[in-house]
mmCIF file of C-alpha atoms in Angstrom:
data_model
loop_
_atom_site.group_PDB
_atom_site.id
_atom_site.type_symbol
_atom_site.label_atom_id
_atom_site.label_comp_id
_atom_site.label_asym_id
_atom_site.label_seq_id
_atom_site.Cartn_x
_atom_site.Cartn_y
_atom_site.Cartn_z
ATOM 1 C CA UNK A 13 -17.689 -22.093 7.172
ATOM 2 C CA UNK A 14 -14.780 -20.355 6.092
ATOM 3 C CA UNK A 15 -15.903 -16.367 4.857
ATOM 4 C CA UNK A 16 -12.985 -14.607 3.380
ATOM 5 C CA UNK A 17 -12.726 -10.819 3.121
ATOM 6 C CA UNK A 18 -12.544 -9.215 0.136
ATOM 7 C CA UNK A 19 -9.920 -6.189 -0.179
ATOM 8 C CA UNK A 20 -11.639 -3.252 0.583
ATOM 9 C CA UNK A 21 -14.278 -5.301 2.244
ATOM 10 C CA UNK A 22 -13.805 -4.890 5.635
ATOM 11 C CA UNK A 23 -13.505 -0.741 7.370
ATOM 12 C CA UNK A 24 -12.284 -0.720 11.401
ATOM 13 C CA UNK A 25 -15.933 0.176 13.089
ATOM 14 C CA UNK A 26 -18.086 -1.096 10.885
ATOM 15 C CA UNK A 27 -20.113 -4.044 11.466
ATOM 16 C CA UNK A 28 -17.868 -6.696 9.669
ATOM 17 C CA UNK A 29 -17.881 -9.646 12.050
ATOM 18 C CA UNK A 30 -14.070 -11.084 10.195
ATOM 19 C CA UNK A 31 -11.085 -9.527 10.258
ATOM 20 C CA UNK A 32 -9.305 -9.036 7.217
ATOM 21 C CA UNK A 33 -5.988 -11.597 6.153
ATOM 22 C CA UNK A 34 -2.296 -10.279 6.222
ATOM 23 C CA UNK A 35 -3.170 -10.845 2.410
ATOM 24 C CA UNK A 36 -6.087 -8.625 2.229
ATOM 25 C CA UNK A 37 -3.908 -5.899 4.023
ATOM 26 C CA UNK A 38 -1.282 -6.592 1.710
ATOM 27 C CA UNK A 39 -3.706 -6.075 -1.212
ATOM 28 C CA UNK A 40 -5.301 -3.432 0.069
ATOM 29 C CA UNK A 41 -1.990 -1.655 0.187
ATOM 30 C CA UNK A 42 -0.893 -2.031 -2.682
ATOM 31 C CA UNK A 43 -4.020 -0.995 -3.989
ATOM 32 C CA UNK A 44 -2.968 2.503 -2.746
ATOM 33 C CA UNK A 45 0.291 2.323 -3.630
ATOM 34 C CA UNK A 46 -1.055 2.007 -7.459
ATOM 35 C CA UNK A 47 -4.185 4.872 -6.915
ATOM 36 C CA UNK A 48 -1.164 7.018 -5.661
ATOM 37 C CA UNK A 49 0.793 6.237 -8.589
ATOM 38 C CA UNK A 50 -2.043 6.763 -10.804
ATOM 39 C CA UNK A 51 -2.766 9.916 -9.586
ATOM 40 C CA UNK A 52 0.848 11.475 -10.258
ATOM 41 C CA UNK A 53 0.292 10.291 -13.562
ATOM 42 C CA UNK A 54 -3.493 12.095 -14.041
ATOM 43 C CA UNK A 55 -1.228 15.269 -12.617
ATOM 44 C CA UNK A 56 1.698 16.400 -13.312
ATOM 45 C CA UNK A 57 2.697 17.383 -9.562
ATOM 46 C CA UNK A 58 5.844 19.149 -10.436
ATOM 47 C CA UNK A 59 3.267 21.990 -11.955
ATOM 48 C CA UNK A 60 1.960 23.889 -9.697
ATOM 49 C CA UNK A 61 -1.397 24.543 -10.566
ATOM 50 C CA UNK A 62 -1.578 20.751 -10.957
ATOM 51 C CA UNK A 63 -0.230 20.000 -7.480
ATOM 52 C CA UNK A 64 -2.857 22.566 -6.230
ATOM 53 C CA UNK A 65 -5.936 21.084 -8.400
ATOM 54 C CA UNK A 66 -4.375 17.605 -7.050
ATOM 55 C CA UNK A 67 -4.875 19.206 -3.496
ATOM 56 C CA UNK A 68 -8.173 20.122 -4.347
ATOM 57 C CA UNK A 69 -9.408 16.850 -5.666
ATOM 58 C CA UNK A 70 -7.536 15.095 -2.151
ATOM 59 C CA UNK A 71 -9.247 17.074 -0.313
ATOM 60 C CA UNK A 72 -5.987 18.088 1.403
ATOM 61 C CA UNK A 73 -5.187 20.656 3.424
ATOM 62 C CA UNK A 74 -1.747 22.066 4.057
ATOM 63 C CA UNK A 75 -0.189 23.111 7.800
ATOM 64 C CA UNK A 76 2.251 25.859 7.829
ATOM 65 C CA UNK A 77 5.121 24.651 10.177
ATOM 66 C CA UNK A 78 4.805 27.386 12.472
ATOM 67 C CA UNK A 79 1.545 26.695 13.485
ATOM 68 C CA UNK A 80 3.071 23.037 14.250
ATOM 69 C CA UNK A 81 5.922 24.594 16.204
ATOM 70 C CA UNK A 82 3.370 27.305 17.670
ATOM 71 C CA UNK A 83 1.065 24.022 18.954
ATOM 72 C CA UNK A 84 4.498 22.615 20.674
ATOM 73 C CA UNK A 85 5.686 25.690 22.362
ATOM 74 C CA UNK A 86 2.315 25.945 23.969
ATOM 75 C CA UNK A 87 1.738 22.564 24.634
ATOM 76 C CA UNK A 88 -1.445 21.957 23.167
ATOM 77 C CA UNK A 89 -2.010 18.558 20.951
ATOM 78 C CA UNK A 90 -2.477 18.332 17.199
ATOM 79 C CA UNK A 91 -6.187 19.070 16.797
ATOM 80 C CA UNK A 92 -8.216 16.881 14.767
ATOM 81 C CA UNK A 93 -8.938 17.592 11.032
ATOM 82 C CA UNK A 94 -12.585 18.588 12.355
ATOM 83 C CA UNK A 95 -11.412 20.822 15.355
ATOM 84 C CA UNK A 96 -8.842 22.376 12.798
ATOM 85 C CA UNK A 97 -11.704 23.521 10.183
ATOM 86 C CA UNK A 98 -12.340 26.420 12.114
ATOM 87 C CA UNK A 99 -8.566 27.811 11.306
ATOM 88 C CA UNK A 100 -8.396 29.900 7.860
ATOM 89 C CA UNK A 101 -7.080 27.508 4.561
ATOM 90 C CA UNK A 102 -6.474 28.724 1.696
ATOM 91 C CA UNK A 103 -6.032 26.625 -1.133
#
């Protein structure tokens, strides 16, 4: 029969045999929208040490704009996060 997918349910290369719904994307999306919103509210990201614990805890990493600009002018593609790790963050 019918086998609906749960939001959350289904990841793009795993080895879920349905497809999620416009509904389940839907819900899945405004699932982040609310974790987003939940997280400004566990930090206040207008403090700065805040915004950088928030950073932390995302797991984020921050691109100066030259570096962007420096990638352009040479012609060279946006690396992946992985290929990128290599380059110094500071945090």
């Amino acid at each position: 029969g019918d086998s609906q997918v749960e939001a959350g349910d289904w990841i793009p290369g795993t080895e879920a045999t349905t497809r999620p719904t416009r509904h389940d994307v839907a819900s899945q999306v405004r699932k982040a929208i609310s974790n987003a919103a939940d997280a400004e509210a566990r930090y206040n990201l207008k403090d700065p040490r805040a915004f950088a614990q928030f950073l932390r805890d995302s797991d984020v990493r921050l691109v100066r704009a030259k570096y962007l600009a420096d990638l352009v002018l040479s012609k060279r593609p946006l690396p992946r996060r992985q290929e990128a790790e290599s380059e110094t963050f500071t945090c």
